[in-house]
XYZ file of C-alpha atoms in Angstrom:
408
model
C -89.026 -101.997 79.101
C -86.177 -101.885 82.154
C -86.722 -99.566 84.641
C -85.088 -96.292 84.624
C -84.732 -93.899 87.129
C -83.295 -90.345 86.090
C -83.257 -88.597 89.575
C -80.305 -89.163 91.691
C -81.785 -87.947 95.017
C -84.415 -90.555 94.490
C -81.957 -93.251 93.732
C -79.630 -92.450 97.380
C -82.908 -92.090 98.974
C -83.510 -95.559 98.181
C -80.233 -97.355 98.480
C -79.692 -95.117 102.058
C -83.368 -96.219 103.123
C -82.949 -99.738 102.306
C -79.300 -100.089 104.618
C -80.688 -98.065 106.972
C -84.000 -100.690 107.326
C -81.309 -103.744 107.197
C -79.548 -102.085 110.335
C -82.566 -101.711 111.738
C -83.546 -105.442 111.987
C -80.027 -106.423 112.405
C -79.981 -104.663 115.430
C -83.389 -104.678 116.958
C -83.648 -108.615 116.438
C -79.700 -108.976 117.091
C -79.074 -111.099 113.634
C -75.953 -110.464 113.254
C -75.903 -110.549 109.328
C -72.432 -110.152 108.679
C -71.872 -113.495 110.276
C -74.323 -115.187 108.043
C -72.629 -118.174 105.845
C -75.046 -116.116 103.191
C -74.685 -112.723 103.635
C -78.207 -110.597 103.324
C -75.659 -107.460 101.794
C -74.993 -109.913 98.608
C -78.366 -109.331 97.928
C -78.609 -105.624 98.804
C -75.812 -105.070 96.425
C -77.570 -107.135 93.398
C -80.475 -105.336 93.814
C -78.760 -101.849 93.184
C -75.993 -102.701 91.073
C -78.664 -104.592 88.676
C -80.732 -101.959 88.680
C -78.421 -98.711 88.302
C -75.258 -100.123 86.869
C -71.933 -99.383 87.937
C -73.230 -96.016 89.954
C -75.496 -98.774 91.965
C -72.523 -100.707 92.223
C -70.158 -98.482 93.733
C -72.634 -96.874 96.245
C -73.907 -100.149 97.364
C -70.614 -101.781 98.149
C -69.403 -98.391 99.912
C -72.664 -98.658 101.606
C -72.182 -102.384 102.832
C -68.465 -101.688 103.965
C -69.447 -98.787 106.214
C -72.409 -100.864 107.449
C -69.982 -103.946 108.225
C -67.147 -101.391 110.015
C -69.925 -99.497 111.637
C -70.765 -103.250 113.051
C -67.637 -103.924 114.061
C -66.932 -100.916 115.746
C -70.365 -101.460 118.027
C -69.476 -105.300 118.685
C -65.920 -103.326 119.684
C -63.840 -105.609 117.012
C -60.586 -103.797 116.215
C -61.368 -101.932 112.967
C -57.510 -101.976 111.937
C -56.749 -105.933 112.370
C -60.064 -105.926 110.214
C -57.682 -105.041 106.935
C -55.291 -107.773 107.671
C -58.053 -110.351 108.432
C -57.604 -112.710 105.493
C -61.197 -114.025 106.073
C -62.270 -110.562 106.160
C -60.378 -109.224 103.170
C -61.817 -112.085 101.508
C -65.189 -110.736 102.403
C -64.384 -107.484 100.733
C -62.899 -109.005 97.476
C -65.945 -110.846 97.078
C -68.249 -108.157 97.407
C -66.573 -105.906 95.343
C -66.335 -108.290 92.482
C -70.145 -109.257 93.178
C -70.612 -105.499 92.774
C -68.450 -104.765 89.615
C -70.193 -107.587 87.701
C -73.420 -107.200 88.227
C -72.734 -102.802 87.458
C -70.635 -103.778 84.395
C -73.836 -106.300 83.456
C -76.428 -103.732 84.357
C -74.862 -101.188 82.556
C -73.868 -102.913 79.296
C -77.559 -103.867 79.331
C -79.023 -100.594 79.756
C -76.697 -99.352 77.267
C -77.893 -101.716 74.560
C -81.866 -101.412 75.495
C -81.033 -97.912 75.258
C -79.658 -98.117 71.835
C -82.579 -100.872 70.704
C -85.348 -98.169 72.081
C -83.976 -95.238 70.037
C -83.185 -97.280 67.245
C -87.118 -98.701 67.837
C -88.121 -95.055 67.949
C -86.179 -93.602 64.821
C -88.102 -96.668 62.992
C -91.725 -95.655 64.476
C -90.780 -91.922 63.277
C -89.522 -93.055 59.841
C -92.529 -95.287 59.274
C -94.805 -92.609 60.047
C -93.001 -90.628 57.924
C -93.355 -92.952 55.187
C -96.745 -93.787 55.916
C -97.354 -89.804 55.879
C -95.631 -89.700 52.478
C -97.727 -92.671 50.907
C -100.970 -91.164 52.225
C -99.654 -87.061 50.505
C -98.591 -89.342 47.038
C -102.083 -91.408 47.300
C -103.975 -87.898 47.549
C -101.554 -86.413 44.640
C -102.036 -89.594 42.658
C -105.640 -88.834 43.188
C -105.268 -85.432 42.462
C -103.886 -85.924 39.125
C -106.202 -88.850 38.248
C -109.063 -86.252 38.709
C -107.275 -83.351 37.008
C -106.483 -85.634 33.935
C -109.977 -86.947 33.563
C -111.307 -83.034 33.490
C -108.541 -81.535 31.404
C -109.147 -80.398 27.862
C -105.717 -81.594 27.379
C -105.907 -85.209 27.250
C -104.264 -87.588 25.207
C -106.981 -88.318 22.980
C -107.763 -84.538 22.712
C -104.181 -83.416 21.982
C -104.243 -86.041 18.871
C -107.349 -84.876 18.321
C -105.933 -81.681 17.887
C -102.654 -83.071 15.891
C -105.479 -84.129 12.886
C -107.231 -80.626 13.393
C -103.690 -78.992 12.386
C -102.690 -81.531 9.630
C -104.117 -79.881 6.897
C -102.646 -79.008 2.956
C -103.061 -75.673 2.707
C -100.497 -73.352 5.205
C -103.738 -70.633 5.759
C -105.743 -73.549 6.927
C -103.099 -74.801 9.681
C -102.744 -71.095 10.874
C -107.273 -70.975 10.745
C -107.243 -74.492 12.711
C -104.480 -72.983 15.292
C -106.796 -69.891 16.117
C -109.566 -72.303 16.684
C -107.450 -74.316 18.585
C -106.279 -71.370 20.846
C -109.715 -69.942 21.426
C -111.026 -73.105 22.470
C -108.790 -74.959 24.708
C -106.939 -72.259 25.993
C -110.090 -69.615 26.223
C -107.671 -67.143 24.444
C -108.774 -63.663 23.400
C -107.566 -61.239 20.741
C -104.910 -63.404 19.542
C -103.276 -63.211 15.692
C -100.371 -64.705 13.659
C -98.093 -62.715 12.249
C -95.480 -63.241 9.799
C -91.778 -62.431 11.187
C -89.918 -60.371 8.529
C -86.107 -61.194 7.897
C -85.051 -58.407 10.048
C -87.133 -59.463 12.629
C -88.257 -56.181 13.927
C -91.341 -56.054 11.654
C -94.181 -58.757 12.117
C -96.873 -58.588 9.324
C -100.504 -60.092 9.944
C -101.598 -63.350 8.821
C -104.519 -64.008 10.730
C -106.836 -62.375 13.337
C -109.424 -62.903 15.782
C -110.190 -59.733 18.197
C -109.734 -55.834 17.883
C -108.235 -54.312 15.190
C -106.965 -51.629 17.388
C -104.698 -53.941 19.940
C -104.177 -56.421 16.897
C -102.670 -53.942 14.084
C -101.648 -55.086 10.707
C -98.256 -54.191 11.104
C -96.249 -54.585 14.595
C -92.774 -52.842 14.617
C -90.755 -54.696 17.459
C -87.362 -54.567 19.377
C -85.945 -58.225 19.446
C -82.979 -57.424 21.312
C -85.313 -56.300 24.347
C -87.999 -57.405 26.676
C -90.669 -60.190 25.943
C -89.302 -60.472 22.171
C -86.067 -60.897 23.473
C -86.609 -63.440 25.450
C -88.698 -65.450 23.008
C -86.443 -64.632 20.115
C -83.419 -66.237 22.949
C -85.325 -69.330 24.095
C -87.923 -69.927 20.693
C -90.246 -70.621 23.377
C -93.807 -69.222 24.795
C -92.695 -66.057 26.813
C -94.786 -63.887 28.822
C -95.341 -60.551 29.894
C -93.777 -59.268 33.392
C -95.019 -57.116 35.765
C -92.523 -54.291 34.745
C -93.710 -54.684 30.941
C -96.006 -52.329 29.690
C -97.377 -51.815 25.970
C -96.658 -55.540 24.869
C -99.013 -58.363 24.622
C -99.741 -60.890 27.405
C -98.204 -63.700 25.668
C -96.142 -64.582 22.477
C -95.152 -67.693 21.364
C -93.014 -68.734 17.832
C -93.750 -70.789 15.057
C -90.800 -72.715 13.862
C -89.677 -74.087 10.542
C -86.952 -74.159 8.028
C -85.155 -73.770 11.462
C -86.064 -70.842 12.427
C -88.730 -68.384 14.101
C -91.103 -67.875 11.015
C -94.373 -67.016 12.458
C -95.514 -65.185 15.891
C -98.688 -66.074 18.006
C -99.697 -62.844 19.478
C -102.233 -63.174 22.528
C -103.532 -60.025 24.512
C -105.946 -62.075 27.063
C -106.368 -65.031 27.959
C -108.040 -67.585 30.687
C -105.437 -67.121 34.120
C -105.713 -70.889 35.087
C -104.318 -71.607 31.506
C -100.928 -69.943 32.416
C -99.987 -73.124 34.423
C -96.325 -74.862 33.597
C -98.514 -77.894 32.781
C -100.915 -75.575 30.365
C -98.134 -73.472 28.749
C -95.944 -77.380 27.899
C -99.372 -78.514 26.191
C -99.075 -75.105 24.518
C -95.805 -75.705 23.029
C -96.396 -78.829 21.957
C -99.156 -77.945 19.613
C -97.138 -74.826 18.641
C -94.193 -77.295 17.699
C -96.672 -79.499 15.315
C -98.135 -76.601 13.803
C -94.317 -75.497 12.486
C -93.993 -79.141 10.954
C -97.689 -78.795 9.574
C -96.961 -75.459 8.255
C -93.396 -76.398 6.785
C -95.314 -79.813 5.393
C -98.253 -77.566 4.162
C -95.840 -74.869 2.331
C -93.907 -77.755 0.749
C -96.985 -79.328 -0.464
C -98.554 -76.140 -1.863
C -95.082 -75.427 -3.763
C -94.858 -78.905 -5.471
C -98.524 -78.525 -6.471
C -98.165 -75.076 -7.574
C -95.405 -75.445 -9.648
C -97.912 -76.201 -12.978
C -99.364 -73.154 -11.998
C -96.527 -70.934 -12.088
C -95.234 -69.017 -15.032
C -91.931 -70.820 -16.060
C -88.805 -69.272 -14.450
C -90.926 -67.190 -11.687
C -93.420 -67.076 -8.707
C -96.065 -65.377 -10.570
C -99.052 -67.687 -10.859
C -101.336 -67.995 -13.995
C -104.636 -66.319 -13.890
C -106.874 -69.195 -12.890
C -104.660 -70.441 -10.014
C -104.322 -66.746 -8.791
C -108.060 -66.511 -8.522
C -108.477 -69.658 -6.397
C -106.368 -67.734 -3.873
C -108.033 -64.986 -3.742
C -110.866 -67.110 -3.542
C -109.387 -68.787 -0.530
C -108.822 -65.216 1.212
C -112.582 -64.427 0.709
C -113.474 -67.079 2.892
C -111.365 -66.470 5.339
C -112.688 -62.815 5.283
C -115.637 -64.140 5.663
C -114.961 -66.562 8.429
C -112.305 -65.021 10.579
C -113.047 -61.485 9.431
C -109.392 -61.282 8.226
C -109.185 -58.473 5.633
C -107.691 -58.999 2.188
C -106.892 -56.734 -0.538
C -106.139 -57.082 -4.589
C -104.408 -54.811 -6.764
C -104.344 -54.816 -10.478
C -101.781 -52.872 -12.816
C -101.675 -53.079 -16.630
C -98.269 -53.908 -18.294
C -98.702 -53.812 -21.779
C -96.381 -50.880 -22.025
C -93.207 -52.462 -20.039
C -90.414 -53.421 -22.311
C -89.494 -55.980 -19.356
C -89.851 -59.512 -19.254
C -91.782 -61.154 -16.358
C -88.944 -62.376 -15.029
C -87.496 -58.961 -14.665
C -90.426 -57.102 -13.352
C -90.767 -60.000 -10.646
C -87.527 -59.114 -9.132
C -88.034 -55.363 -9.096
C -91.278 -55.780 -7.430
C -90.463 -58.287 -4.782
C -88.097 -55.213 -3.539
C -91.276 -53.683 -1.915
C -93.309 -56.896 -1.525
C -93.774 -58.952 1.926
C -93.041 -62.254 1.699
C -96.627 -63.185 2.123
C -97.709 -61.184 -0.722
C -98.631 -63.289 -4.156
C -98.703 -62.076 -7.976
C -100.738 -63.230 -10.694
C -100.689 -62.736 -14.403
C -103.347 -62.103 -17.029
C -101.235 -62.850 -20.194
C -104.519 -62.519 -22.545
C -104.722 -58.937 -20.936
C -101.187 -58.205 -19.944
C -102.193 -57.212 -16.544
C -100.534 -57.976 -13.190
C -102.779 -58.940 -10.501
C -101.609 -58.542 -6.714
C -103.017 -60.312 -3.662
C -102.111 -58.697 -0.166
C -103.381 -61.235 2.689
C -104.227 -59.006 5.722
C -104.256 -55.449 4.206
C -107.778 -54.235 3.947
C -109.033 -52.846 0.809
C -108.266 -49.171 1.760
C -104.469 -49.420 2.438
C -103.847 -50.801 -1.154
C -104.176 -47.835 -3.076
C -100.712 -47.142 -1.249
C -98.927 -50.135 -2.509
C -100.197 -49.169 -5.893
C -98.685 -46.207 -5.663
C -94.950 -47.761 -4.426
C -95.372 -50.182 -7.294
C -95.578 -47.503 -9.771
C -92.716 -45.383 -8.339
C -90.511 -48.145 -8.149
C -91.203 -49.248 -11.648
C -90.682 -45.166 -12.785
C -86.943 -45.596 -10.997
C -86.117 -48.699 -12.241
C -87.149 -47.448 -16.184
C -90.710 -49.058 -16.729
C -93.862 -47.142 -17.192
C -97.044 -48.288 -15.683
C -100.330 -47.376 -17.488
């Protein structure tokens, strides 16, 4: 570190006091320093030129000139002749050159030192910033490691969820999804609904929670609010502060290239609404869509032999198996279902013609079976309580009456 002095008053005092001190000793002891072979004033110039740069060089040179002129006048010399004396002129030039060279050197050295010091300070500051950043990264890494270890969604657990959803029946896939959402996301009052072709009606598939908040059928407006966001982004949508009378969270299940089903959640652990948790939920729902699609394809391939040729009407034995599956789901998930039986021995229509009429007033998830021995049509209505089955039966009769048929 070099000497620096930012107060100009101190500089003037130092230079003035030094020249006065030299003058005092010169006068008191009659030293006549100006006549010495090695002029002590050179050291005075060197000191302040090197100490303060060009400013010190100019001032110290001026001080020595005034000092020299003053002692010349005291000795009675002619000051005007001093300017024409070659010896004195060379003295002036020599002192001036010493002052300038030393001043330039000192100024250049100080500027280079200042530049290096500023660079050093910048490097130190950058290093401190890097150390702080590294420390933050270390803490973040430690926190993330702890979070991953404590998370319900480690890679192993996500893989286990994938295996759990990999079922051969679409209804079982939906049941497993409900279990995963309850267990991993602390969801309550949730249901899976089927989306009809108009996207204005949601029909219940499976429900876990209160019937009052999760009815059999939901009528929605797909052009506004939370439902618009879901259909537009094909992603999870969460209720905003200004939205009322809508679920807390809805999430799409996509297969066959579009939204086919919707998960409706009325209550969920607040800590599960983070970006990380929502990304995990979206991953699970995407996987669910592929599993349902796969299961439906497998069911269709497996059920071809169970269908009456040329129709999607099941023979009575495979139909009874599907009824048994719904009975199991009703016991496990309190999922309602109903069955309806209609005799068709008096109907003078083929099964293909009857199915074309029936499908007009049925949901996509409803199933038809036919008992060829007794000539009876059986209907399985998933998600429909038995008390609502009579309305369905009456609607079918009226439909057949309009189309020319007569049910017993």
